[in-house]
Coordinates of C-alpha atoms and ligand atoms in Angstrom, one line a residue:
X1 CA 0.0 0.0 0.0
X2 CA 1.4 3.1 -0.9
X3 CA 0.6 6.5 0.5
X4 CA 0.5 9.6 -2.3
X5 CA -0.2 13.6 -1.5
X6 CA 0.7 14.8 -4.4
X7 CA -2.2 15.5 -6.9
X8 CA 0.2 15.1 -10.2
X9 CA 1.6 11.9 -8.7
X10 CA -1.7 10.2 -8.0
X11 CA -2.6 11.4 -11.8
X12 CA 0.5 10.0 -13.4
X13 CA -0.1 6.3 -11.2
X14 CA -3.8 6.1 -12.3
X15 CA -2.6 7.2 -15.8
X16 CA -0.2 4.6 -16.0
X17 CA -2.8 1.7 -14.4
X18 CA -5.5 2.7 -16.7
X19 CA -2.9 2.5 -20.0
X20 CA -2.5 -1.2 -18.4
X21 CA -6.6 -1.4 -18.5
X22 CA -6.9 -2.1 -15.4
X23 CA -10.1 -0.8 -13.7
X24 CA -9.6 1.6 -10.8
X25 CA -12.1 2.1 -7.4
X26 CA -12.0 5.1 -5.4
X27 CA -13.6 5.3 -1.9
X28 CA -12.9 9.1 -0.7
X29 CA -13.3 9.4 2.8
X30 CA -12.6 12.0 5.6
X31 CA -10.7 9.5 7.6
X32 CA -11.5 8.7 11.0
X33 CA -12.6 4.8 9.4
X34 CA -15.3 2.8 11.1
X35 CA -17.1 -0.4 9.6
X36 CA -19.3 1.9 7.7
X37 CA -16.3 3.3 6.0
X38 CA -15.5 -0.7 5.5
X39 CA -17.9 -2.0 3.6
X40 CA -17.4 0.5 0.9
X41 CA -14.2 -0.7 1.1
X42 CA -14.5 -4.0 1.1
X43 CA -17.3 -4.1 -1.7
X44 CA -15.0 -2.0 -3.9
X45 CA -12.2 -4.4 -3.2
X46 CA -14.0 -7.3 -4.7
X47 CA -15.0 -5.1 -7.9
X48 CA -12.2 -3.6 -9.3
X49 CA -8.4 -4.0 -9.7
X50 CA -7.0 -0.8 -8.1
X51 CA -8.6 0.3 -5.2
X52 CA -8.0 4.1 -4.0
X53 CA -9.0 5.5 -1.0
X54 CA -8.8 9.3 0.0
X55 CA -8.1 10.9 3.4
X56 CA -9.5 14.8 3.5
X57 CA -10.8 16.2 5.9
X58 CA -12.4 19.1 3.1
X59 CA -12.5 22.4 4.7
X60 CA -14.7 23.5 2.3
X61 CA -17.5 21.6 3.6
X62 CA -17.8 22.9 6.9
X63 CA -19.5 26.4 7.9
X64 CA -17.2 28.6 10.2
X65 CA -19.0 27.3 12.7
X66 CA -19.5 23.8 12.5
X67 CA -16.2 20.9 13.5
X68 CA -13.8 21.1 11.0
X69 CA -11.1 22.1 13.9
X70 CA -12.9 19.3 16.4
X71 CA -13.4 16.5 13.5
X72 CA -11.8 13.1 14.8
X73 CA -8.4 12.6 12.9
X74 CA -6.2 9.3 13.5
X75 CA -4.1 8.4 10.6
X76 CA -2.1 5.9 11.6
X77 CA -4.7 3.6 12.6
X78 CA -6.3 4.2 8.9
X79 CA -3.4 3.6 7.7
X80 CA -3.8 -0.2 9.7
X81 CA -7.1 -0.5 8.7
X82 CA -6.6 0.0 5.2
X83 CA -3.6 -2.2 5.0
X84 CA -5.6 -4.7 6.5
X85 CA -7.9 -4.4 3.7
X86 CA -5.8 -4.6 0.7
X87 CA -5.7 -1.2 -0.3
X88 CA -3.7 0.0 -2.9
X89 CA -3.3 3.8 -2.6
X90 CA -4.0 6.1 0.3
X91 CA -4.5 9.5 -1.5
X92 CA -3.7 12.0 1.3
X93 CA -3.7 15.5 -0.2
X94 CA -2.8 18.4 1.9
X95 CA -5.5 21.1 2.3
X96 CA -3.0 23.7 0.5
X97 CA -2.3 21.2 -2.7
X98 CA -6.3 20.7 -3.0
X99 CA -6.9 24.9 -2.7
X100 CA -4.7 27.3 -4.3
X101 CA -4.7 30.8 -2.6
X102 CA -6.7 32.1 -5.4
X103 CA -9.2 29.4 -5.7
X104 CA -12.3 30.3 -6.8
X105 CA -14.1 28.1 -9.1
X106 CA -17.2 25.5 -7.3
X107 CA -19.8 22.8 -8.1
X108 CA -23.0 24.1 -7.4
X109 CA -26.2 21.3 -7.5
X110 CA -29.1 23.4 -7.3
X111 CA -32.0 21.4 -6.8
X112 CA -31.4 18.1 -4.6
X113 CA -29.3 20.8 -2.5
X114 CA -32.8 22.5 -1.5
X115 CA -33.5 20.4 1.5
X116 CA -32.4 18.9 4.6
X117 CA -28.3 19.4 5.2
X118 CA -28.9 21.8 2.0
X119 CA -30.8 24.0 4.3
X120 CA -29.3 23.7 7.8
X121 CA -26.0 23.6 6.4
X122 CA -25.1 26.2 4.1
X123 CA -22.6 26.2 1.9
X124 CA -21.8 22.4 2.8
X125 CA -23.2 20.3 -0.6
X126 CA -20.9 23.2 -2.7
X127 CA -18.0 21.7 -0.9
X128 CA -19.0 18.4 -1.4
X129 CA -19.2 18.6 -5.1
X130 CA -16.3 20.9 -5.3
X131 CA -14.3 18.0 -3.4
X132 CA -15.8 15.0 -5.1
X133 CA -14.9 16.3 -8.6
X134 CA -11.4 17.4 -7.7
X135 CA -10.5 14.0 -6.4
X136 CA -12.1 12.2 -9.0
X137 CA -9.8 14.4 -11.6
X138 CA -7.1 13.4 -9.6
X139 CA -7.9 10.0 -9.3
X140 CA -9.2 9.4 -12.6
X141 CA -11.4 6.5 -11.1
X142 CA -14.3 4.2 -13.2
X143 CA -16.2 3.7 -10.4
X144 CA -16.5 5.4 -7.3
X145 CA -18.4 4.0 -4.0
X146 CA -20.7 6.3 -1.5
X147 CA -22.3 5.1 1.6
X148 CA -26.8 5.5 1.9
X149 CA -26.0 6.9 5.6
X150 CA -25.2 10.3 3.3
X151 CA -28.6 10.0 0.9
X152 CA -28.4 13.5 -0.2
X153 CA -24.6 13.7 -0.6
X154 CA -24.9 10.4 -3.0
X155 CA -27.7 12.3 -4.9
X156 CA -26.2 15.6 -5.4
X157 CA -22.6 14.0 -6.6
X158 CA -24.9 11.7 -8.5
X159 CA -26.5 14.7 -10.6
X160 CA -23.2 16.6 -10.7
X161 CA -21.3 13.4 -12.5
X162 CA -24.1 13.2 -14.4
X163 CA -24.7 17.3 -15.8
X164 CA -20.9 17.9 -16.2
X165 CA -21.0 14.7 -18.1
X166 CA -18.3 12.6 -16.1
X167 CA -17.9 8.8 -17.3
X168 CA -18.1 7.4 -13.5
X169 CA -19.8 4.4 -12.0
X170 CA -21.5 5.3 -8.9
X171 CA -21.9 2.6 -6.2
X172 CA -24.3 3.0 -3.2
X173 CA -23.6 0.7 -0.2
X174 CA -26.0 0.4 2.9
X175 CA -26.0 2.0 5.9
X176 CA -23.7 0.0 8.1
X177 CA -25.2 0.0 11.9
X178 CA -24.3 -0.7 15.5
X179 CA -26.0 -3.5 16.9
X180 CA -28.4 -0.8 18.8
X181 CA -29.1 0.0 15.4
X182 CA -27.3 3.8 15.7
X183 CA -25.4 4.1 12.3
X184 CA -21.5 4.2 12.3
X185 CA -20.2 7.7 12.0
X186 CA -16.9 9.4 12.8
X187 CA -18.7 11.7 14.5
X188 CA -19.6 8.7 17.6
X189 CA -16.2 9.4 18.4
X190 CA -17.2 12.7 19.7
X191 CA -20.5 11.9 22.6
X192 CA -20.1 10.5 25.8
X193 CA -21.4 7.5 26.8
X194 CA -24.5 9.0 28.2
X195 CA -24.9 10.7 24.6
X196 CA -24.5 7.7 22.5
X197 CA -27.1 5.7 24.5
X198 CA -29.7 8.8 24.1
X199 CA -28.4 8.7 20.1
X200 CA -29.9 5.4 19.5
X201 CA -33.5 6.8 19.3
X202 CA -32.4 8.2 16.2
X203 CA -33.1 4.8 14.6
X204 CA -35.6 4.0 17.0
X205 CA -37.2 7.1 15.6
X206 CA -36.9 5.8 12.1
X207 CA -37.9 2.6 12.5
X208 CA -41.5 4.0 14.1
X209 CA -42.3 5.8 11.2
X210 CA -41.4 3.4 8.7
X211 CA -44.1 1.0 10.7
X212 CA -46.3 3.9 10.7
X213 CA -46.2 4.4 7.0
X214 CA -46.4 0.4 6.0
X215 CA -49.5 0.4 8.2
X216 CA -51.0 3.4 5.7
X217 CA -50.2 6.8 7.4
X218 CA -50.4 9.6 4.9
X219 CA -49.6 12.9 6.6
X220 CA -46.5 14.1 7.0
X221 CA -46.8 16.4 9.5
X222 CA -48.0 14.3 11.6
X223 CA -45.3 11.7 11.4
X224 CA -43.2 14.3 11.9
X225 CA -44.5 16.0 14.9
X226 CA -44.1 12.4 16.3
X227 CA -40.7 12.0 15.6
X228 CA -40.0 15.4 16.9
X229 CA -41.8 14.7 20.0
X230 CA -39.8 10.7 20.0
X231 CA -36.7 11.9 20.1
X232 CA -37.2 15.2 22.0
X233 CA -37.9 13.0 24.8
X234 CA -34.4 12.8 25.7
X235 CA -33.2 16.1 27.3
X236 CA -30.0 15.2 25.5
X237 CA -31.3 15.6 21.8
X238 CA -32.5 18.9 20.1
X239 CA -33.8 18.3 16.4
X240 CA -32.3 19.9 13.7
X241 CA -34.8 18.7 11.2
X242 CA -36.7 16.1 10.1
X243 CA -38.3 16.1 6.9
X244 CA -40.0 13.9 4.6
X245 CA -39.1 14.0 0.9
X246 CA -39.5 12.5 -2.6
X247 CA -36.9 9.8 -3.1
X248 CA -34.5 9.5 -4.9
X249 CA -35.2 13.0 -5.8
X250 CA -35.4 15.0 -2.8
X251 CA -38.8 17.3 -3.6
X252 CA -40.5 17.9 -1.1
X253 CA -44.1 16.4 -1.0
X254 CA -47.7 17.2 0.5
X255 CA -48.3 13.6 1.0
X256 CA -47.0 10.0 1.7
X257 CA -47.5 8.4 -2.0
X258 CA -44.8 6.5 -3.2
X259 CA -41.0 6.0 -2.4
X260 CA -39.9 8.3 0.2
X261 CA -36.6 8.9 2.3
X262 CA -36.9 10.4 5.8
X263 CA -34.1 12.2 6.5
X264 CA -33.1 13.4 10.5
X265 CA -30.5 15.6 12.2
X266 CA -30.4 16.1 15.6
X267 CA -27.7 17.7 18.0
X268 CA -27.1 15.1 20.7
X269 CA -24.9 17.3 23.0
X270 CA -23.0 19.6 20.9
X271 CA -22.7 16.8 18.1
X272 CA -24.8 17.2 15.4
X273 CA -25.4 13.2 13.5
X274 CA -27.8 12.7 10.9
X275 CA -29.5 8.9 9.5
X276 CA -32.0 8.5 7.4
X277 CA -34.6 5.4 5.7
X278 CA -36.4 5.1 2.6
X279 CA -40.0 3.4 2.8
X280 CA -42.4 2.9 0.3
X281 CA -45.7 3.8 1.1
X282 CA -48.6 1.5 0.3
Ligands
LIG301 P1 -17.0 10.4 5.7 O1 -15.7 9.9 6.1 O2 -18.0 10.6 6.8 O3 -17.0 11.5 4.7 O4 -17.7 9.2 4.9 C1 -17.1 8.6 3.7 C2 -18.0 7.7 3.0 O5 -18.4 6.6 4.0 C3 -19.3 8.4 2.6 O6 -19.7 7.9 1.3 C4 -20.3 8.0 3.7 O7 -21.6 7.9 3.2 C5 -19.8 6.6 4.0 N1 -20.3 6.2 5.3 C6 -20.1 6.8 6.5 N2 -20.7 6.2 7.5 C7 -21.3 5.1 7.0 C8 -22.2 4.1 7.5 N3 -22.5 4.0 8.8 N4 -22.6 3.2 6.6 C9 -22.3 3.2 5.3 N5 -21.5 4.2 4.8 C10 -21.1 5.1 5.6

């Protein structure tokens, strides 16, 4: 396993790799690696010949408020990990090598952007698709592998590949969950232990309305003022939002109808975490 931070160097390896047609897989990743971060890894591995995976920690993401300083960092027991998986490239770019001091051109998704992490977190999906782009030029991978525990993101980079006409295989993996059921996320690092038993009824929360809905509940509002008033039962957890929105297109809807993804934040301490299910309505 080798580890590359230069941007021109990862180009010229994947250059050479694809003028040997061999198929290249790129997981990008901001580090931190859980089993959630695995299984993309691990599904990839089986699927292609080179597999890439990307530490960066993308400043652009994050508001000037929100964790970027805070965000859980350990790269030498990635570096384990992803040994341990057969990994053949760690792309580590530094922040400076991704942004030039003049930088000043983004990937803006307009539409799937217009809800949910779109709304409470400005700024955040630009950064994504900036990001994404910029490591897929760098990588110059066929197929690239996202998790469902980030619906929207997967969506939006979906569109964006798919405007700015980039030749890329996109692969969704399942959300990948602790046997309470809370999903894996760098972020779990971060609560106490009192916190990450409260965070649980995140999923608890989920799976309610997902029964709710299967047993022919219509109205959103209402299963949303009960999954407001379910998880605001804790004194630990302050919703961000919850909302309840056309999937896999992310409009938002008057009514339950058809395929549908309900998307939750919540601040559990000062950590904000996010999950989210699709159900099909009756
Ligand atoms: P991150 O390091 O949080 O940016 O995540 C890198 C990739 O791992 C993204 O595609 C995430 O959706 C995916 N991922 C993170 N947590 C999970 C999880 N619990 N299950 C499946 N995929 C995940």
């Amino acid at each position: 396993m080798e580890i590359i931070t230069n941007i021109k160097q990862m180009q010229s390896i994947s250059d050479q790799h694809i003028y040997n047609k061999k198929t290249i897989g790129f997981v990008p990743t901001m580090g931190f690696l859980h089993e959630g971060h695995l299984k993309l890894i691990r599904r990839a591995r089986k699927k292609v010949d080179i597999l890439i995976v990307s530490i960066f920690v993308n400043p652009m993401q994050f508001g000037p408020n929100e964790d970027y300083k805070i965000y859980p960092r350990n790269f030498k027991n990635d570096q384990r990990l992803l040994k341990n998986e057969q990994v053949d490239y760690v792309f580590k770019p530094s922040t400076q090598g991704m942004y030039a001091i003049d930088f000043s051109t983004y990937v803006d998704e307009s539409q799937i952007s217009k809800v949910m992490c779109g709304v409470s977190r400005p700024g955040h999906f630009r950064g994504v698709a900036t990001v994404v782009v910029k490591l897929w030029a760098a990588t110059k991978a066929h197929s690239i592998y996202f998790g469902q525990k980030d619906a929207q993101q997967v969506q939006i980079v979906k569109r964006v590949f798919r405007d700015l006409n980039i030749d890329i295989k996109i692969v969704i993996i399942p959300t990948a969950r602790e046997k309470s059921g809370l999903a894996y996320s760098s972020r779990n690092e971060l609560l106490t232990i009192e916190e990450k038993k409260e965070a649980i009824k995140i999923y608890e929360a989920l799976m309610w309305a997902k029964l709710e809905i299967a047993s022919g509940i219509t109205n959103i509002n209402l299963i949303i003022q009960a999954l407001k008033r379910i998880l605001e039962s804790s004194p630990l957890i302050k919703v961000d939002y919850i909302e309840i929105v056309s999937y896999p297109d992310f409009q938002k809807i008057q009514k339950i109808e058809s395929k549908i993804l309900i998307g939750i934040a919540v601040w559990v301490g000062g950590i904000r975490l996010i999950d989210n299910m699709i159900v099909e309505a009756q």
